[in-house]
Coordinates of C-alpha atoms and ligand atoms in Angstrom, one line a residue:
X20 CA 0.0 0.0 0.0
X21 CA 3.1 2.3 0.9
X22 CA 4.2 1.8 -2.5
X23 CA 0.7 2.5 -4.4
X24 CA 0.5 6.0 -1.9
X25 CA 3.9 6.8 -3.3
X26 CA 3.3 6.1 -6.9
X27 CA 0.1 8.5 -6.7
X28 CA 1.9 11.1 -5.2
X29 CA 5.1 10.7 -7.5
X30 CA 2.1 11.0 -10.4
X31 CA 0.9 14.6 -9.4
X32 CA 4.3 15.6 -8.9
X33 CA 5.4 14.3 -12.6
X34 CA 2.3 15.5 -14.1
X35 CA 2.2 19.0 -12.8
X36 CA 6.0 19.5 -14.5
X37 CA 4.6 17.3 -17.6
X38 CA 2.2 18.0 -20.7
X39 CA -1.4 19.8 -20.8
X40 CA -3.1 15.7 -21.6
X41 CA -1.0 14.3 -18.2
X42 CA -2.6 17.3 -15.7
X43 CA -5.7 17.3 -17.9
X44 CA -5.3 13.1 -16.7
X45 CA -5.1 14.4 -13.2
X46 CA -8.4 15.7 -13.0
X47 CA -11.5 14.9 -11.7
X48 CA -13.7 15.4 -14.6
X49 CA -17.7 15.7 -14.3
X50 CA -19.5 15.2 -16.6
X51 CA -24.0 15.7 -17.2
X52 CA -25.6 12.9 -15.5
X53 CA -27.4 11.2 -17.6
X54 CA -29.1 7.6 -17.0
X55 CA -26.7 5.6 -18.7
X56 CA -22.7 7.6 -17.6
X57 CA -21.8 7.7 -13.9
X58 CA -22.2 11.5 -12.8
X59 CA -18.4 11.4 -12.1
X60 CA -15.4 10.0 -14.0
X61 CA -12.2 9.5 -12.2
X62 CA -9.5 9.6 -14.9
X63 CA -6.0 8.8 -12.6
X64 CA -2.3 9.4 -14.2
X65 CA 0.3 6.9 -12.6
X66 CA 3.8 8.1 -13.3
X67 CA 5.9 5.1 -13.9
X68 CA 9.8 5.4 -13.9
X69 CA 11.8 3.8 -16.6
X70 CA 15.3 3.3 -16.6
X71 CA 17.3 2.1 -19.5
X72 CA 21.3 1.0 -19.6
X73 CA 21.5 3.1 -22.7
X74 CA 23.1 6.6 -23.3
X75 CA 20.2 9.4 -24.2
X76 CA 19.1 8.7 -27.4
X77 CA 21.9 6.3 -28.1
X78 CA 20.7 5.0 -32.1
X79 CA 18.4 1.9 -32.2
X80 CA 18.5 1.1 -28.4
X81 CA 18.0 4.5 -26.5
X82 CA 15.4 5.5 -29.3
X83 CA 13.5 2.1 -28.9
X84 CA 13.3 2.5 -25.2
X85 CA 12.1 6.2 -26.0
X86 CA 9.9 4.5 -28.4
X87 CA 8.6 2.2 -26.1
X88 CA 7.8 4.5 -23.1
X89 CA 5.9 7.4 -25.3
X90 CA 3.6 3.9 -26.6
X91 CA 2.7 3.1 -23.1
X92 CA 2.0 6.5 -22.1
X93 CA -0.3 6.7 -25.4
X94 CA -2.1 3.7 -25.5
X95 CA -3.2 4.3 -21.5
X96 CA -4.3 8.1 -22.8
X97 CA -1.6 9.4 -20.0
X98 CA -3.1 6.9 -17.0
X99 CA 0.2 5.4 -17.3
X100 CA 2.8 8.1 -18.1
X101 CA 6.2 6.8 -18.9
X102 CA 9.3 8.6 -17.8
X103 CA 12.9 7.4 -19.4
X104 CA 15.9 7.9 -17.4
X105 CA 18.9 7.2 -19.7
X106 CA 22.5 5.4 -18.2
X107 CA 23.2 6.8 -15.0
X108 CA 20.7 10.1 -14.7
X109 CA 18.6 7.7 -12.2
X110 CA 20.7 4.7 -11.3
X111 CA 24.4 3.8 -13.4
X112 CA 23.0 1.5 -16.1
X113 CA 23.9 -1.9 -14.8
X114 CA 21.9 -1.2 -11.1
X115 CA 18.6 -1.2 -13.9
X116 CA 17.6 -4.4 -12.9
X117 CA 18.3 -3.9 -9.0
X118 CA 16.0 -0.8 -9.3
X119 CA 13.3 -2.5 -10.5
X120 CA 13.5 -5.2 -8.5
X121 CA 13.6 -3.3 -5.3
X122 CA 10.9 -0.9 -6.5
X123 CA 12.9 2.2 -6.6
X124 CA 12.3 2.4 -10.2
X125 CA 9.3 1.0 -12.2
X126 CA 10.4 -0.4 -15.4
X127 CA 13.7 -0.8 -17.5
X128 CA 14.8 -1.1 -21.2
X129 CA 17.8 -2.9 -21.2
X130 CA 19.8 -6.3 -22.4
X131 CA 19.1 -9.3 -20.0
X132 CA 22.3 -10.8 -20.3
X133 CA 23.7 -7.3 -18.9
X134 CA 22.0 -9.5 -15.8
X135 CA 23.9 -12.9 -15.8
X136 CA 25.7 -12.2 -12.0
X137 CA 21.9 -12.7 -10.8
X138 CA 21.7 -16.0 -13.0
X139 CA 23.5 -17.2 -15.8
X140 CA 20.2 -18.0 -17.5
X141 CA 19.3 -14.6 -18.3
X142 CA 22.1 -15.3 -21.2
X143 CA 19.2 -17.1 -22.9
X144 CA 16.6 -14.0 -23.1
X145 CA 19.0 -11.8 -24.8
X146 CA 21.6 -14.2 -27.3
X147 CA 24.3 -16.8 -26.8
X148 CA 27.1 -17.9 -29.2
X149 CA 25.7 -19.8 -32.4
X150 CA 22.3 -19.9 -30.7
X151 CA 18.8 -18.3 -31.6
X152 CA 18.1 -15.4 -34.6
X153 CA 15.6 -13.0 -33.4
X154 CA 12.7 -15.2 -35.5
X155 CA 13.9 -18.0 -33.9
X156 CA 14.3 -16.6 -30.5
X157 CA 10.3 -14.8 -31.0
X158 CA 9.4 -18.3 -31.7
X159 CA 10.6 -19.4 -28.4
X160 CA 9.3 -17.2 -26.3
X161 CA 5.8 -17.4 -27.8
X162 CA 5.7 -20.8 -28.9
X163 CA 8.1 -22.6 -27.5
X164 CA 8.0 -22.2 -23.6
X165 CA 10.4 -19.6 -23.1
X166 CA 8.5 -16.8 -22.1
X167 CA 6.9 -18.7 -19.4
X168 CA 10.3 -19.6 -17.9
X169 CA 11.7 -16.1 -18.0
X170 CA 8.5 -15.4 -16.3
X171 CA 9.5 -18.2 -13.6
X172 CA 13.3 -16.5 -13.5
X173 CA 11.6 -13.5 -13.1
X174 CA 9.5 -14.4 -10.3
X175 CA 12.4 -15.4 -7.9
X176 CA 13.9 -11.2 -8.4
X177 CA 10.3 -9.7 -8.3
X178 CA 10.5 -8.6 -12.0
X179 CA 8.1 -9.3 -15.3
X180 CA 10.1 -9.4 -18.2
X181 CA 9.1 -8.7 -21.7
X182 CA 10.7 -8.9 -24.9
X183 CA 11.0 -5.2 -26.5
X184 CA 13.7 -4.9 -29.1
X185 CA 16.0 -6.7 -30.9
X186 CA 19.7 -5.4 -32.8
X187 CA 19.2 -8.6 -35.9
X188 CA 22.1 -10.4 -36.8
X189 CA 25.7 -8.7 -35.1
X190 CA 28.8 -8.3 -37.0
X191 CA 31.6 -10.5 -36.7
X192 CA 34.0 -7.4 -35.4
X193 CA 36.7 -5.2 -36.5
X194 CA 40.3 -6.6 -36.7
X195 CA 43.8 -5.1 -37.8
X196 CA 45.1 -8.6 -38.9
X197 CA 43.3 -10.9 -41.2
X198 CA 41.9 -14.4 -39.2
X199 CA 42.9 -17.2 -41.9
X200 CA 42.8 -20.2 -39.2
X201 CA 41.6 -20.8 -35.7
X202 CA 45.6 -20.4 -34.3
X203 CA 45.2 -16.8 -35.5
X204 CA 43.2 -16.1 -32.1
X205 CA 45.6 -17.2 -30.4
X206 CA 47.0 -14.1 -27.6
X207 CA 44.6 -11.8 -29.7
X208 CA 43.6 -9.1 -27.8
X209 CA 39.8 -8.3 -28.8
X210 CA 37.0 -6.5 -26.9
X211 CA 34.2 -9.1 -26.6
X212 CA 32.3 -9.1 -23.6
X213 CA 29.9 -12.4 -22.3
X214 CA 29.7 -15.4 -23.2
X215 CA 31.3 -14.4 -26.8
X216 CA 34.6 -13.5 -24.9
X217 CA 34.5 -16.6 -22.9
X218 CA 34.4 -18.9 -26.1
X219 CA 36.6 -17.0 -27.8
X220 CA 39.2 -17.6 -24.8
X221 CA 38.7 -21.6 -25.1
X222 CA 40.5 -21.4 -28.1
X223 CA 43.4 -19.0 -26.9
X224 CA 42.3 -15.2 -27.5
X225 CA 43.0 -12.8 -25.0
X226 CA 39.0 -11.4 -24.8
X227 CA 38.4 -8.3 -22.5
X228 CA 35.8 -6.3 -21.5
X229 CA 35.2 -2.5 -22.1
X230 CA 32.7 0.0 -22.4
X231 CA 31.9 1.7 -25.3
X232 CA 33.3 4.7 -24.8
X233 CA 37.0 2.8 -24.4
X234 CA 36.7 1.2 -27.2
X235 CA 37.8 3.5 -29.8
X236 CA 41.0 4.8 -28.0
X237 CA 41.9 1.1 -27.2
X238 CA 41.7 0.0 -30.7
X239 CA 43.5 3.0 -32.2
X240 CA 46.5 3.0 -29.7
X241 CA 46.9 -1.0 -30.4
X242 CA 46.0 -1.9 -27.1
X243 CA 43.2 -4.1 -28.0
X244 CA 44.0 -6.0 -31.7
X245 CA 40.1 -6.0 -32.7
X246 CA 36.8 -5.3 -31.5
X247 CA 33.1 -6.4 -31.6
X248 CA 30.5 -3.3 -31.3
X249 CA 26.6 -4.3 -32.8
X250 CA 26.2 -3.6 -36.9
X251 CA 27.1 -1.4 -39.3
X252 CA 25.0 1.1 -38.3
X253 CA 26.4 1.5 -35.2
X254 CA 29.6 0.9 -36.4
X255 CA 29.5 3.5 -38.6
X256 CA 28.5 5.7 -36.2
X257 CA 31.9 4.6 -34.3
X258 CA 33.7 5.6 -36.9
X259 CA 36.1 2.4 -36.5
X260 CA 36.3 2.4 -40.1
X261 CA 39.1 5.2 -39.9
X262 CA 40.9 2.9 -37.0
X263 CA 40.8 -0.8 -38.6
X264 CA 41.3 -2.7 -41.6
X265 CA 39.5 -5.6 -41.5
X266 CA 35.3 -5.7 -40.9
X267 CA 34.6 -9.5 -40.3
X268 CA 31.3 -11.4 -40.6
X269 CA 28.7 -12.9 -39.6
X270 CA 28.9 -12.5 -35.7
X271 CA 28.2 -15.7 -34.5
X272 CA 28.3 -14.5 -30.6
X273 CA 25.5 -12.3 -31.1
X274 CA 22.9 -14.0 -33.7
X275 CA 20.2 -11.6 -32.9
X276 CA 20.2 -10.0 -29.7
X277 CA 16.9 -9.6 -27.7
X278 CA 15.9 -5.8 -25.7
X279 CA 13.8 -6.5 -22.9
X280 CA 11.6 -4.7 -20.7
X281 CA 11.7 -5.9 -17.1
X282 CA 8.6 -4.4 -14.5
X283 CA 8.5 -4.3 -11.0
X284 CA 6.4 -7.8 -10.2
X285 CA 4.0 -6.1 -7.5
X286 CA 3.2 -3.0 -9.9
X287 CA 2.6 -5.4 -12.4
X288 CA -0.3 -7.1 -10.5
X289 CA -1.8 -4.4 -9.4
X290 CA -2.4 -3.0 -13.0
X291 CA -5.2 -3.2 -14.5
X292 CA -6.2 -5.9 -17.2
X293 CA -6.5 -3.2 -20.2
X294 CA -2.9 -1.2 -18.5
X295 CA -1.4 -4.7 -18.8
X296 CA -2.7 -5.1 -22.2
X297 CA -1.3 -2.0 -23.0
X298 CA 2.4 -2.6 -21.5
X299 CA 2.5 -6.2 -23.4
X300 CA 1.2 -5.0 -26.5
X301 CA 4.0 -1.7 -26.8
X302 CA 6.8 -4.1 -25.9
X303 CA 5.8 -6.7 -29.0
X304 CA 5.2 -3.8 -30.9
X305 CA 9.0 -2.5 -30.4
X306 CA 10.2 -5.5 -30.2
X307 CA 9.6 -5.4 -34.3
X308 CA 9.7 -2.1 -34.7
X309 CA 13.0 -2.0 -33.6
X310 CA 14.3 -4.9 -35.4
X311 CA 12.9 -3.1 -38.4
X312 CA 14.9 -0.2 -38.2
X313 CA 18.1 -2.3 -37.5
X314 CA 17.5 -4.1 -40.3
X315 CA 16.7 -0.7 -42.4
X316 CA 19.4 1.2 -41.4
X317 CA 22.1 -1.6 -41.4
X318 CA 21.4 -2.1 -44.8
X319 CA 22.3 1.6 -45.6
X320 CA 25.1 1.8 -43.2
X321 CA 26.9 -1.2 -45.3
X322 CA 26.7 0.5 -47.9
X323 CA 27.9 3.6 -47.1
X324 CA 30.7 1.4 -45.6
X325 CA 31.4 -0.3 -49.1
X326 CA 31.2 2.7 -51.1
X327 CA 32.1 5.8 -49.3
X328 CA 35.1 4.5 -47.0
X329 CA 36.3 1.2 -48.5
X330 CA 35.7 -0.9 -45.8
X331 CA 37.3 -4.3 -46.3
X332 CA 35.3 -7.0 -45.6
X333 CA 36.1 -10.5 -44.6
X334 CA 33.6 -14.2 -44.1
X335 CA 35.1 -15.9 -41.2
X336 CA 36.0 -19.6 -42.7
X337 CA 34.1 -22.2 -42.3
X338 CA 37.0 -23.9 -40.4
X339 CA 37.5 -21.2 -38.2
X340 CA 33.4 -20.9 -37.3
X341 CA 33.5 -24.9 -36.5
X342 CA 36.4 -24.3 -34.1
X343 CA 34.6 -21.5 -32.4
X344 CA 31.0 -23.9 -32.1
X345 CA 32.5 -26.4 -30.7
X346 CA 34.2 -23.8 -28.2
X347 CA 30.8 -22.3 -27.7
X348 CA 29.0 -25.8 -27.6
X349 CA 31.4 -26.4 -24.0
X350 CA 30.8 -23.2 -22.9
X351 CA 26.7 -23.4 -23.5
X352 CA 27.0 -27.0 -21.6
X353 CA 28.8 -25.6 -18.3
X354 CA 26.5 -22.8 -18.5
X355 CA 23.6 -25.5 -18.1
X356 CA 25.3 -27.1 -15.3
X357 CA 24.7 -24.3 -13.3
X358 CA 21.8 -24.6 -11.1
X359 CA 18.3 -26.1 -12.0
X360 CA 16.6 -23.3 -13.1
X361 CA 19.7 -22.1 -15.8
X362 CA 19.5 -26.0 -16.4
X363 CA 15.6 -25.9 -17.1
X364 CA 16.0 -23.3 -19.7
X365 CA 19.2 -24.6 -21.4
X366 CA 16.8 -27.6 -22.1
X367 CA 14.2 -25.9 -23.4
X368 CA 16.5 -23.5 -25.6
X369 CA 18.4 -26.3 -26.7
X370 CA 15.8 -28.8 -28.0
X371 CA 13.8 -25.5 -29.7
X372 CA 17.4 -24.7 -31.1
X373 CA 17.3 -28.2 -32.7
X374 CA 14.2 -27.9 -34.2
X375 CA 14.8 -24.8 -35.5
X376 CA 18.5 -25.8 -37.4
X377 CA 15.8 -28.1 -39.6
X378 CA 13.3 -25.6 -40.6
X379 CA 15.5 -22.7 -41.2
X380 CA 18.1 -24.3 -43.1
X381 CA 15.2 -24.9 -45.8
X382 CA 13.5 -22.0 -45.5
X383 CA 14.9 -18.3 -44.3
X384 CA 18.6 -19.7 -45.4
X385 CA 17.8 -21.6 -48.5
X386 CA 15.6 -18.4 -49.7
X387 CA 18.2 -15.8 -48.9
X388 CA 21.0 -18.1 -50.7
X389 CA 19.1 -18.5 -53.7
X390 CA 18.1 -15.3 -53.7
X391 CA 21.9 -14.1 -53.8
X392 CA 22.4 -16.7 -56.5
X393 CA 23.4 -14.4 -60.5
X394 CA 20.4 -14.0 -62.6
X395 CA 18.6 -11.3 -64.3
X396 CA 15.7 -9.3 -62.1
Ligands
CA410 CA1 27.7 -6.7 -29.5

């Protein structure tokens, strides 16, 4: 009840500072009685906090968590009025999940795997090396049992989770010296963080961890050998075009990495049916909006890429991609190992996983390779 009191009070704070619909939300509004109307309407605005781990605005994520807090705040005409908090103007960016946990903020737009010191299995909801595409990994979640286990890992840190976003396939990285063999990792110093970093160490590299704003300087004074960042829109943005030779593909540590949207359990059951209608529905409505625009504007940044700055690209071997599975493959397997609920999930993933090698190998894959094949159109 504490909470709720605060939330109300937090709401005619935020909407007295906000727009003309949220105070025009506020009111009490009466209306001519009349037989078949109540004689007064309560209309109530809720201000709900949302932190994100991304910069303001940052392209694709911070815009999609934008995105997806204005949709909320629409669809509920203002009754649920949606504030972002980028990285670090509320809590740093990797407390998100702590803060909306514990209540002290509402919601978050973030990566889950940002999340895998709570459990390892919140790998699974965002990607894992050589494991779902963002079809694949929709599939799951509605179809194949996953969303009701993150629900279950959820429940145990008081948070709902939703998928809301998703970046498409990542690129392979940025390297100053070709990779012709699996023994050219060996000592390489590149800047891949997760479970991507961990396989890539199985078979010698040195992987490390930094954040984004690092990465550039790293790579340019040769203290890192190559890097991993999302696409080539973001890339682009980067600039590490200007900094390295090499831009490697596909990225098999990231095959289509999943945003989510975490709320605080309790304020979750207390909405209302139609508020929690409205908070599913904008997160599956980013969650391919967003995924649209990656896929858009990835498109056009490889080009300018190509065309503009000469970028030189480079298909990691088949060789090379079979040594890094089977790395990843050992890695996946001691991740399952780690407690039953991380083992749960691996099962689940890993038999959907299966299934889904069959039917995209002769569909999506087939089509896209044919389609690539020399013929007039
Ligand atoms: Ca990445």
């Amino acid at each position: 009840m504490e909470r709720r009191n605060f939330l109300r009070g937090a709401a005619t704070v935020g909407a007295l500072g906000a727009t003309a619909v949220v105070v025009a939300g506020c009111e009490e509004k009466t209306e001519e009685a009349s037989p078949a109307a109540p004689a007064v309407v309560t209309k109530k605005s809720q201000e709900l906090k949302m932190v994100t781990t991304w910069p303001k605005n940052f392209p694709g994520l911070g815009t999609g968590a934008q995105r997806l807090a204005d949709r909320i705040t629409t669809a509920t005409d203002g009754e649920l009025t949606v504030k972002l908090f980028a990285a670090g103007e509320m809590v740093p960016p990797f407390e998100s999940f702590d803060a909306v946990s514990n209540g002290t903020a509402d919601m978050y737009h973030g990566a889950d795997y940002y999340w895998q010191g709570k459990s390892k299995a919140y790998n699974f909801f965002t990607a894992v090396p050589f494991g779902l595409t963002a079809n694949e990994n929709d599939a799951w979640l509605h179809w194949g049992g996953g969303q009701e286990l993150w629900d279950e890992l959820g429940k145990g840190f008081g948070v709902k989770h939703f998928a809301a976003g998703n970046t498409g396939v990542q690129m392979g990285g940025w390297f100053n010296k070709e990779i012709n063999s699996p023994e050219d990792y060996k000592g390489l110093k590149i800047r891949m963080p997760g479970l991507g970093g961990e396989t890539l160490r199985r078979i010698g590299a040195a992987a490390v961890t930094l954040p984004g704003g690092e990465i550039f300087p790293s790579l340019q004074s040769g203290a890192i050998d190559a890097t991993e960042w999302v696409g080539p829109w973001n890339d682009l943005a980067f600039g590490f075009y200007k900094i390295a030779k090499y831009y490697y593909w596909p990225g098999f540590h990231e095959p289509g990495s999943t945003l989510s949207c975490g709320v605080n359990l309790k304020l979750w059951e207390d909405l209302s049916r139609a508020h929690q209608a409205a908070v599913a529905s904008a997160c599956a409505a980013e969650n391919n909006i967003m995924f649209a625009e990656f896929n858009a504007r990835n498109g056009d940044a490889l080009n300018t890429l190509l065309t503009e700055h000469n970028v030189q690209m480079r298909r990691f071997s088949d060789d090379i991609m079979i040594a890094i599975g089977n790395a990843a493959g050992e890695v996946m397997a001691e991740i399952g190992e780690t407690d039953a609920i991380t083992r749960k999930i691996y099962e689940s993933f890993r038999k959907f996983r299966a299934n889904s090698l069959g039917w995209t190998s002769i569909s999506e894959t087939a089509y896209t390779y044919m389609r690539g094949l020399e013929y007039t159109y």
